[in-house]
Coordinates of C-alpha atoms in Angstrom, one line a residue:
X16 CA -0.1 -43.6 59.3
X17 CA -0.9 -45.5 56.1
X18 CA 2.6 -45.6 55.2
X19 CA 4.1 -46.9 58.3
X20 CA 1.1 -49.2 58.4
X21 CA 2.5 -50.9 54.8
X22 CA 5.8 -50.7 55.7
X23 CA 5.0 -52.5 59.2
X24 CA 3.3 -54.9 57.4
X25 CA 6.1 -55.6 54.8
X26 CA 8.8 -55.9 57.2
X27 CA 6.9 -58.3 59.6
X28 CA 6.3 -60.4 56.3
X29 CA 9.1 -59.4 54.5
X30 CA 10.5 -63.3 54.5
X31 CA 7.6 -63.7 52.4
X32 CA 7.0 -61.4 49.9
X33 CA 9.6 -60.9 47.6
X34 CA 11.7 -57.5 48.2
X35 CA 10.4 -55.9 44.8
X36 CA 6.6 -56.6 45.9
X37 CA 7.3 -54.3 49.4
X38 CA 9.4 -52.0 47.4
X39 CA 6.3 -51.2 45.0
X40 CA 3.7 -51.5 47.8
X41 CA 5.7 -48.3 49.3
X42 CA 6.0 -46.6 46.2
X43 CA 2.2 -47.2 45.7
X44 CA 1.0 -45.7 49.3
X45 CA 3.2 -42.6 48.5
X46 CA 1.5 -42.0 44.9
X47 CA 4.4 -42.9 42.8
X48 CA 2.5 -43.3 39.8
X49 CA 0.7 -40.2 40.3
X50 CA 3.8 -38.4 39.9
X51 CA 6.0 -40.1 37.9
X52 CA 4.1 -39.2 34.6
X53 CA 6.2 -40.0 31.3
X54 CA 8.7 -41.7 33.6
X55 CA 6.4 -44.3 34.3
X56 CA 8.4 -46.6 32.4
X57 CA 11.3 -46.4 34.3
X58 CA 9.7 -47.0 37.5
X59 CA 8.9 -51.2 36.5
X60 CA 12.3 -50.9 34.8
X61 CA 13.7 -50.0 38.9
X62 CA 11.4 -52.2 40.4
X63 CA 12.4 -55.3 37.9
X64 CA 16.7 -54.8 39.0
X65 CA 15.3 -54.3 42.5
X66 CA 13.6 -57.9 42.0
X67 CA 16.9 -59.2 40.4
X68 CA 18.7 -58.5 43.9
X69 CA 16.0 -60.2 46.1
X70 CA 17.8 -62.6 48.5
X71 CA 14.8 -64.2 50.9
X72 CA 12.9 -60.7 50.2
X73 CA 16.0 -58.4 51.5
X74 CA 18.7 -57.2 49.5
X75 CA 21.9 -58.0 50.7
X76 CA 24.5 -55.2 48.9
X77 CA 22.4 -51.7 48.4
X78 CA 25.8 -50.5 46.4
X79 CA 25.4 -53.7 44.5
X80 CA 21.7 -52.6 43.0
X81 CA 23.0 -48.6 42.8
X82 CA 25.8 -49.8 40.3
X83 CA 23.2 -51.8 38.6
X84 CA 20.5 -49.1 38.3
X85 CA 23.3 -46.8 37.2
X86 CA 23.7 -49.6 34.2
X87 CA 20.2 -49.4 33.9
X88 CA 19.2 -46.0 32.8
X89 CA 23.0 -45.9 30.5
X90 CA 21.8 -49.0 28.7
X91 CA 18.1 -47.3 27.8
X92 CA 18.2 -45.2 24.5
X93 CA 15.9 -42.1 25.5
X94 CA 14.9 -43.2 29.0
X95 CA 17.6 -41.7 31.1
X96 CA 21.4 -40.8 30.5
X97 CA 23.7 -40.6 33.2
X98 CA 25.3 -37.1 33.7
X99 CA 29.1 -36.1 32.9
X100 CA 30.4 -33.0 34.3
X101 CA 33.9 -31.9 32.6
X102 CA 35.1 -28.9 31.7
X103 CA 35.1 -27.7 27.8
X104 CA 38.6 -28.9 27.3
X105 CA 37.8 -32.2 28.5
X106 CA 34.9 -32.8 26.1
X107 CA 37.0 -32.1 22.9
X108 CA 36.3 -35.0 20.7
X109 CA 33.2 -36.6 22.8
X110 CA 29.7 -36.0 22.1
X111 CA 26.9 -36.8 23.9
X112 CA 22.9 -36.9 23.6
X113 CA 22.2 -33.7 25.4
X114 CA 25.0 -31.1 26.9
X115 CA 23.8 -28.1 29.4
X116 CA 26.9 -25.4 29.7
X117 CA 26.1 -23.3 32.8
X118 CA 27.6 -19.9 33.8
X119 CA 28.6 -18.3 30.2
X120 CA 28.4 -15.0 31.8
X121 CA 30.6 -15.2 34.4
X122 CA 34.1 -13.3 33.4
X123 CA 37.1 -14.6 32.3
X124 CA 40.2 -14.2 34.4
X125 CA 42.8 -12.4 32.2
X126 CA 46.5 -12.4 33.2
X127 CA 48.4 -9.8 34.8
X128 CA 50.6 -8.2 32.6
X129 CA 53.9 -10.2 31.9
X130 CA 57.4 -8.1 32.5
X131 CA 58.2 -9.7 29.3
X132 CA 56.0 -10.1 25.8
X133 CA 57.0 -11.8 22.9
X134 CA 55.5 -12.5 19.3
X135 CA 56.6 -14.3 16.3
X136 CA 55.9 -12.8 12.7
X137 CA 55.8 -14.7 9.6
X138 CA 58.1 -12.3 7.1
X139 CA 58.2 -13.5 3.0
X140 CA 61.7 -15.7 4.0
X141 CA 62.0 -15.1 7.1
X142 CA 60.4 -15.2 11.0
X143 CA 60.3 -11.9 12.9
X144 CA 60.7 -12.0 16.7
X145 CA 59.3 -8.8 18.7
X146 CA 60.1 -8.5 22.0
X147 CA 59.4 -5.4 24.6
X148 CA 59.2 -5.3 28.2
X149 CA 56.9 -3.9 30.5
X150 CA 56.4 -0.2 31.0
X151 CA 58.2 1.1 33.4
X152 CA 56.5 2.8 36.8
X153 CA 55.3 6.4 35.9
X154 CA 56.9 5.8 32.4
X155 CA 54.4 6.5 29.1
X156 CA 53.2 3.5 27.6
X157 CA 55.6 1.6 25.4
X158 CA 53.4 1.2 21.6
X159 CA 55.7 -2.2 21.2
X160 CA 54.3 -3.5 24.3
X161 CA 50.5 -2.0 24.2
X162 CA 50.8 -3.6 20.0
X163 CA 52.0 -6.7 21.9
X164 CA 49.5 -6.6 24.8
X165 CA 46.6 -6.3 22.6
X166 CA 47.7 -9.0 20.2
X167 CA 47.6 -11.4 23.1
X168 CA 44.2 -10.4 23.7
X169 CA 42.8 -10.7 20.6
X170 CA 44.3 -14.2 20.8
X171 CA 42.8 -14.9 24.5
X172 CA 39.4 -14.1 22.1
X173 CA 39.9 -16.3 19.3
X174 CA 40.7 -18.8 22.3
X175 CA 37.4 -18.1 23.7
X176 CA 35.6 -18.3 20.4
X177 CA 37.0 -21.7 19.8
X178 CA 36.4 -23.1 23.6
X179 CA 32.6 -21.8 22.6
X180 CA 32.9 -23.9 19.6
X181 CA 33.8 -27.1 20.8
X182 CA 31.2 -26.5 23.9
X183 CA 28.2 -26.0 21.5
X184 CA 29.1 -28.9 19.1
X185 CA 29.1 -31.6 21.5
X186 CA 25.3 -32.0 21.8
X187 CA 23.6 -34.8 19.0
X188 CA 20.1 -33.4 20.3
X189 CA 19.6 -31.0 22.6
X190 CA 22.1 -28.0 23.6
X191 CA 21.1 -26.0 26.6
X192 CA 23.2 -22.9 27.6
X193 CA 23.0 -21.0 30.5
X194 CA 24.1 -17.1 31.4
X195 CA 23.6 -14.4 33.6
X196 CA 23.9 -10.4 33.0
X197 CA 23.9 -7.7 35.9
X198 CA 20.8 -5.3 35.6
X199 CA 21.8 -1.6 35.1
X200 CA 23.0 0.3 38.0
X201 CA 20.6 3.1 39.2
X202 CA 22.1 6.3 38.7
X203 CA 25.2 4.8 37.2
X204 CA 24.2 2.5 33.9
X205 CA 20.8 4.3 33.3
X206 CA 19.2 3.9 30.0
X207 CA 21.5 1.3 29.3
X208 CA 20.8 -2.1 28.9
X209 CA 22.1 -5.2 30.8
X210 CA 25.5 -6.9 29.3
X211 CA 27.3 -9.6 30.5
X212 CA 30.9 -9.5 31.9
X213 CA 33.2 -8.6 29.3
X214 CA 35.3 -11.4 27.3
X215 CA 32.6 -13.7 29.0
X216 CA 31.2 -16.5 26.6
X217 CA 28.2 -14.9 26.8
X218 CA 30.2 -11.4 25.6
X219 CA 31.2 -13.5 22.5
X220 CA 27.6 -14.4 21.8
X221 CA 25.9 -11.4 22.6
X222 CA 25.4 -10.0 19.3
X223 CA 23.2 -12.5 18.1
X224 CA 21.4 -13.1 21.5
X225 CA 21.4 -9.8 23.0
X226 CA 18.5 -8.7 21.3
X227 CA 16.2 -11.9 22.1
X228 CA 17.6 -11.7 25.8
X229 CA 15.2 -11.3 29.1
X230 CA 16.5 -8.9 30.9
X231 CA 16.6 -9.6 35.1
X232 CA 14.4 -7.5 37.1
X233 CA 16.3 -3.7 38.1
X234 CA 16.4 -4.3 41.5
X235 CA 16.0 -0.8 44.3
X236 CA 18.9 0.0 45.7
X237 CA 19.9 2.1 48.6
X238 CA 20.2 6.0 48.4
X239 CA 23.8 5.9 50.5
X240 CA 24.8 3.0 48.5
X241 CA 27.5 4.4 46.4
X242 CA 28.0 1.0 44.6
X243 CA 24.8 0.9 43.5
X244 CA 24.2 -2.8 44.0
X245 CA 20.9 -4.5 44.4
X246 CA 20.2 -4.0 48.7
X247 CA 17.9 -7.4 48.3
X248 CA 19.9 -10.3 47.5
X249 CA 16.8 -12.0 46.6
X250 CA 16.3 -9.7 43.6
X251 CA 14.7 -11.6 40.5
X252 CA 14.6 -15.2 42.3
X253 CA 12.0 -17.6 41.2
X254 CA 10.3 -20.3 42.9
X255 CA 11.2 -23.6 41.7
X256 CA 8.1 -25.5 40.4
X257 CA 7.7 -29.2 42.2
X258 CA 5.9 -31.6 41.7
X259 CA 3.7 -32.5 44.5
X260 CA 0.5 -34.7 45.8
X261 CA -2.6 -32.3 47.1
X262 CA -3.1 -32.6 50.5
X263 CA -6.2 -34.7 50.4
X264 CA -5.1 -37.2 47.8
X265 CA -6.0 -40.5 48.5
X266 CA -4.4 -43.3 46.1
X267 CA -7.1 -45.1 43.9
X268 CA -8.5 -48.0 44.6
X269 CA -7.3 -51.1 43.3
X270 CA -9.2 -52.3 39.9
X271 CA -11.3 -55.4 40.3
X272 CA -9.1 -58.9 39.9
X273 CA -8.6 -60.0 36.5
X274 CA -11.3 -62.8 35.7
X275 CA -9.5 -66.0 33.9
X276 CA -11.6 -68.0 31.3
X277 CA -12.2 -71.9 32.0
X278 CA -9.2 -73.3 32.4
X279 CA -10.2 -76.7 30.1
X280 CA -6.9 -77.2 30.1
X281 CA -3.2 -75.3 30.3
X282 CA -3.1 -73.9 26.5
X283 CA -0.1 -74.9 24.6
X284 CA 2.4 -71.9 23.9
X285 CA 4.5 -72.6 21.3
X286 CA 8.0 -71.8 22.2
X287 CA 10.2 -70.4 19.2
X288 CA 13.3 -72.5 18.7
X289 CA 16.8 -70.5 19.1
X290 CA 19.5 -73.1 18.8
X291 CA 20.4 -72.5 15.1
X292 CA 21.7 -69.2 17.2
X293 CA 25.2 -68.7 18.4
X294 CA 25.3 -66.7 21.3
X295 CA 27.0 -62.8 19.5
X296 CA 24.3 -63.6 17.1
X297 CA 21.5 -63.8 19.8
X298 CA 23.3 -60.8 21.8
X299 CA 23.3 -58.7 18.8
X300 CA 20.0 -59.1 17.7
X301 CA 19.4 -57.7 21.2
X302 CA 21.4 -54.3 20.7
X303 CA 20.4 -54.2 17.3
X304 CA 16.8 -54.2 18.4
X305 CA 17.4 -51.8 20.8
X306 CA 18.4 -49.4 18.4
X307 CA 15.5 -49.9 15.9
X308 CA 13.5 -49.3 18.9
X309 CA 15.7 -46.0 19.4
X310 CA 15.3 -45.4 15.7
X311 CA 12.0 -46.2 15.8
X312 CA 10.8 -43.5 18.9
X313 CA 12.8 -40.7 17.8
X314 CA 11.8 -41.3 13.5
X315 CA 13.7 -42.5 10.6
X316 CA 14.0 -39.6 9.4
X317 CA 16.5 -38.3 11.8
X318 CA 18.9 -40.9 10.8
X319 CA 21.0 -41.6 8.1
X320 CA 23.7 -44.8 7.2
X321 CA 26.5 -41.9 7.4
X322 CA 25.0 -41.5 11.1
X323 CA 24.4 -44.7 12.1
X324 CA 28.5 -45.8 11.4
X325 CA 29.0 -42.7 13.3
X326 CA 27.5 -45.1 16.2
X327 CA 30.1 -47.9 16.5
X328 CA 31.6 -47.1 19.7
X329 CA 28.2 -47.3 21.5
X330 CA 27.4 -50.2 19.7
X331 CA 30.7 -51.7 21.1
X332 CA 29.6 -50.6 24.6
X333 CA 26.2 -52.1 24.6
X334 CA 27.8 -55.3 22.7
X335 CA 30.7 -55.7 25.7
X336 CA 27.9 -54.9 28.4
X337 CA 25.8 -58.4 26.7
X338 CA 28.7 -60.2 27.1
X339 CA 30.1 -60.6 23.0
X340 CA 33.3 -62.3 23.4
X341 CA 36.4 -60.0 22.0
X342 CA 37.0 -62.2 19.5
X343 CA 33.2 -61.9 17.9
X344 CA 33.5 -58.1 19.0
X345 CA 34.5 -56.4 15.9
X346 CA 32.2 -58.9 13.4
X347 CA 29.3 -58.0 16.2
X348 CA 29.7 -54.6 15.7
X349 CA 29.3 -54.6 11.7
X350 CA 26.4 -56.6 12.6
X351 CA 24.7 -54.0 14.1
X352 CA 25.7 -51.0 11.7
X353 CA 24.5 -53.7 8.4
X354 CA 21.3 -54.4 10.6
X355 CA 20.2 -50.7 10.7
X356 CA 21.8 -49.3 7.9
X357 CA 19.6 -51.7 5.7
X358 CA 16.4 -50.6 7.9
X359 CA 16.5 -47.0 7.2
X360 CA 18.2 -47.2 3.5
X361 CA 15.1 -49.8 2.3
X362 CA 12.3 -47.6 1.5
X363 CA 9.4 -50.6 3.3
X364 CA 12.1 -50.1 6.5
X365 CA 11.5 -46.3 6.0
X366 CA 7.8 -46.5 6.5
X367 CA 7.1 -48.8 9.3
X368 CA 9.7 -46.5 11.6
X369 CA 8.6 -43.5 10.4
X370 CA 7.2 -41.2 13.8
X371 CA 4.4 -39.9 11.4
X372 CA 2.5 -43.0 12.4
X373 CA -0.2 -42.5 15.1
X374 CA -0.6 -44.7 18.5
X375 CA 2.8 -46.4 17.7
X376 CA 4.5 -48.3 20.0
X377 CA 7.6 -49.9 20.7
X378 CA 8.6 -52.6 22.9
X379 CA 5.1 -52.8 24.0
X380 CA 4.7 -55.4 26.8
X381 CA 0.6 -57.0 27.2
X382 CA -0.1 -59.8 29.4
X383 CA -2.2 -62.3 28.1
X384 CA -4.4 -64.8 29.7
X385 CA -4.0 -68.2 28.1
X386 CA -6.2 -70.7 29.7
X387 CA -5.2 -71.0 33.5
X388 CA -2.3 -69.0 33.0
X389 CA -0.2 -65.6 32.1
X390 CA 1.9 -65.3 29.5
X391 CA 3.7 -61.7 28.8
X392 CA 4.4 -60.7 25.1
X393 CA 6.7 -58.2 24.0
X394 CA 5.5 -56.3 21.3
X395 CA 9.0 -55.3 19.1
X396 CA 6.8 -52.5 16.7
X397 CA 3.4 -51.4 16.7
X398 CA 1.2 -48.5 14.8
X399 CA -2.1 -47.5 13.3
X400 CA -1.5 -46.0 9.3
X401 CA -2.9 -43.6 7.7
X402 CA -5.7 -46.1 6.4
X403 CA -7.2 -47.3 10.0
X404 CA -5.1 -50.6 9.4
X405 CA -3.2 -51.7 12.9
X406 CA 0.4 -53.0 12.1
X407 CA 1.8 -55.7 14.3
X408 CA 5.9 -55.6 13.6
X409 CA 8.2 -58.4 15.0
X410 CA 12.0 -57.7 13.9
X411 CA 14.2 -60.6 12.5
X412 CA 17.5 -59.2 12.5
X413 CA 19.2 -62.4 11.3
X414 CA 20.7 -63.2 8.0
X415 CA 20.2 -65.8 5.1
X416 CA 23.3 -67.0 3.1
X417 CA 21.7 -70.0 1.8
X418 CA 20.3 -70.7 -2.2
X419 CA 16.8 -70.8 -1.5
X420 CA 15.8 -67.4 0.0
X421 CA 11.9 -68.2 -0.6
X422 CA 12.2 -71.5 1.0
X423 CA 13.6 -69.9 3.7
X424 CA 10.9 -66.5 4.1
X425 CA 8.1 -69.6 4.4
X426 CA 10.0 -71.2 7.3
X427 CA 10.4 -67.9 9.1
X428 CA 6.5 -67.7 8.0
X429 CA 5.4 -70.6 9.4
X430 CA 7.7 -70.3 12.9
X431 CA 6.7 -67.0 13.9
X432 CA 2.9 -67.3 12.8
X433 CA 1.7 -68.5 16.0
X434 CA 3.4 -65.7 18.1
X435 CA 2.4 -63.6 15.7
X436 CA -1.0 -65.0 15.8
X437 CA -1.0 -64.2 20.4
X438 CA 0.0 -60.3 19.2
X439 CA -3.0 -60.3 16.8
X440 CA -5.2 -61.1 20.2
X441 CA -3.6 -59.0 22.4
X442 CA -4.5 -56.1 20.5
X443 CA -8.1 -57.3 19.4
X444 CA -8.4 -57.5 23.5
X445 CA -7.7 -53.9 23.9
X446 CA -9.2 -52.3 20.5
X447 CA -11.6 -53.0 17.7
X448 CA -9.3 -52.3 14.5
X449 CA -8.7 -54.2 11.5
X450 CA -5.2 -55.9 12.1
X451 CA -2.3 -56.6 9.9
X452 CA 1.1 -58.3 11.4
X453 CA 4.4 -58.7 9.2
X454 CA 7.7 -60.1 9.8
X455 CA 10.7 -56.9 9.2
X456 CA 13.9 -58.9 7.7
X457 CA 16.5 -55.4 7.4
X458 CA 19.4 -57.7 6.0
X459 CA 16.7 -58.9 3.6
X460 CA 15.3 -55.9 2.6
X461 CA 11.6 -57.3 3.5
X462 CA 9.0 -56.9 5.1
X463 CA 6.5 -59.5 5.2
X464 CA 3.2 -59.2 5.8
X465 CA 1.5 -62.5 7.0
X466 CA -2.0 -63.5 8.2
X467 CA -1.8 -65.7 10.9
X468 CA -5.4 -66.8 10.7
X469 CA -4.8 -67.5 7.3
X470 CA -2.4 -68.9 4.6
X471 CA -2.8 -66.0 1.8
X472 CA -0.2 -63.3 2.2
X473 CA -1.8 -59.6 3.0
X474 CA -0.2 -56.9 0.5
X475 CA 2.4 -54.5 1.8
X476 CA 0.5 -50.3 1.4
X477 CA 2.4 -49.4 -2.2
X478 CA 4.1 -52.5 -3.4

């Protein structure tokens, strides 16, 4: 009732309120939040492309905002992937953050028996052709052809070894693999364990993973059953776990509204100047931020320069999807891979993306109240060290080629002090910590710590 209520309500008003507003109003009522847990995230990430689609609060192509979602989660390091399913031979050559291969107990086909087998032999000087034909009905076996039969199977194994390789290799990550054995048949496989199907993938890795394997539940069979098979074909199912509301969940009540100070007057906000920019510079300072975030959540330490050059053909993709002209693609790209490289080969770099931090964030967006007004911050890098001391981080990925690299850190200095300054608040809003902020310049091999309330540099921990 509560939902159709809201949803009444949002389509008799719906030329009013703008088609993300209605969209989260549902989600709210149905206890989105409740559930989404970790993926919270994601859900203002939907809702904002939702927003982007709003034509006089309807959307006028749902494929249109699909596609876009889709482009959504692929551009997000670590928030969602979309899936690929190929087959083993397919994925030769690709890699991928996380690969799942399903069924490796299921058997492998073999081939019927060919009326004809051949195999070439590499002689000292010379090649060796064998050749023998299939046995004859009711004839004894040929040894040429049974030598030849079980060469070719020994071959159909290495093939299978090397189809295992490739399948287990493509995962950067995470590597999930999936098999099945059949439980021992009463009266037929007693006292023996469970195996899979023979020249299965699993077969192949059995004798490392045999021992550490769960065996399925025997199931009871029927006495004039001469198969032996399980009669209950629900034998060893489980329950799949979801995620539900209780029954007598009610969604929370909305916190009081936010309480402005005096609006003496609309505060100035200081607006940081980017025309010096040209537009692949601005575009990859975007990607290249994105990946310190990356870099950032997952730790340094898991990356290295030999990695990160590894990365150019996603930094391409993310580059073409900002819109880098082709002829700025290529010096774009280098960009990127110089950007990070410096960051985790400088040992200051090192430390502020290390995960051994606690409460660090990245990206973080706060809302601030600044007179009458809202103004939302983004937050590039954020973290308490070991010391108690909150560190503010704002990234400049840019490069100096001038004479004067001092006169140049004091600009940069004096720019970015007032933003920096508005971070320094947010968090003193939300926490009582000693606060530090700093400036991160990878090309530059610096990072800058600065006092916005002050003129005197703070000292960097170690330096």
């Amino acid at each position: 009732t509560r939902l159709s209520a809201a949803l009444a309500a949002g389509r008799a008003r719906l030329g009013q309120i703008p088609l993300r507003d209605v969209v989260e109003g549902v989600w709210l009522e149905l206890g989105g939040p409740a559930l989404a847990g970790r993926e919270l995230p994601l859900a203002d990430l939907i809702l904002d492309e939702i927003g982007r689609h709003d034509s006089g609060g309807d959307c006028r192509d749902v494929l249109a905002v699909s596609r876009a979602l889709d482009r959504t989660r692929a551009s997000l390091p670590g928030v969602a992937a979309r899936v690929q399913v190929m087959t083993i031979h397919k994925a030769k050559g690709l890699e991928f953050d996380t690969v799942i291969v399903p069924a490796l107990g299921r058997g492998i086909r073999r081939e019927d028996r060919p009326a004809l087998l051949w195999q070439e032999l590499a002689q000292p000087g010379a090649l060796d052709l064998l050749l023998a034909p299939v046995n004859a009905s009711g004839a004894a076996n040929d040894p040429l052809y049974e030598l030849l039969w079980g060469l070719r199977a020994q071959q159909d194994l290495s093939e299978s070894d090397r189809l295992l390789y490739v399948a287990v290799t493509r995962a950067r990550e995470r590597l999930h693999l999936f098999g099945q054995t059949q439980p021992p048949r009463v009266g037929v496989d007693a006292g023996n364990a469970s195996r899979p199907a023979r020249a299965s993938l699993l077969d192949r890795l059995w004798p490392v993973v045999g021992a550490a394997w769960i065996a399925p539940p025997q199931a009871a069979t029927s006495p004039g059953d001469p198969t032996g098979m399980p009669t209950d074909a629900t034998a060893g199912w489980r329950q799949p776990v979801l995620r539900r509301l209780p029954l007598d969940w009610e969604r929370p009540a909305p916190p009081p509204g936010l309480r402005l100070p005096p609006a003496d007057g609309v505060a100035a906000r200081t607006l940081v100047p980017f025309d010096w920019a040209s537009a692949w510079t601005r575009r990859t300072g975007s990607v290249a931020h994105r990946w310190l975030q990356q870099i950032a959540e997952h730790g340094v330490e898991r990356y290295t320069p030999e990695k990160i050059r590894e990365l150019r053909p996603r930094f391409r993709q993310l580059l073409i999807r900002e819109g880098v002209e082709s002829s700025a693609l290529d010096r774009a790209v280098e960009r990127v891979v110089e950007v990070l490289q410096a960051a985790v080969e400088d040992d200051q770099g090192r430390w502020l993306l290390s995960a051994e931090h606690a409460e660090r964030v990245n990206e973080f967006a706060v809302t601030v109240a600044e007179g009458g007004r809202f103004r939302q911050l983004v937050i590039d890098r954020a973290f308490v060290a070991p010391d108690g001391m909150r560190w503010i981080i704002d990234y400049k990925t840019g490069s100096h080629e001038g004479g004067d690299r001092e006169a140049f850190i004091r600009s940069e200095v004096e720019r970015y002090t007032p933003q920096l300054r508005a971070y320094r608040r947010a968090f003193a809003a939300i926490e009582k910590r000693s606060t530090r902020t700093a400036l991160f310049f990878p090309l530059l091999r610096l990072l800058q710590p600065v006092d916005p309330e002050s003129d005197s540099p703070l000292e960097f921990p170690g330096s």
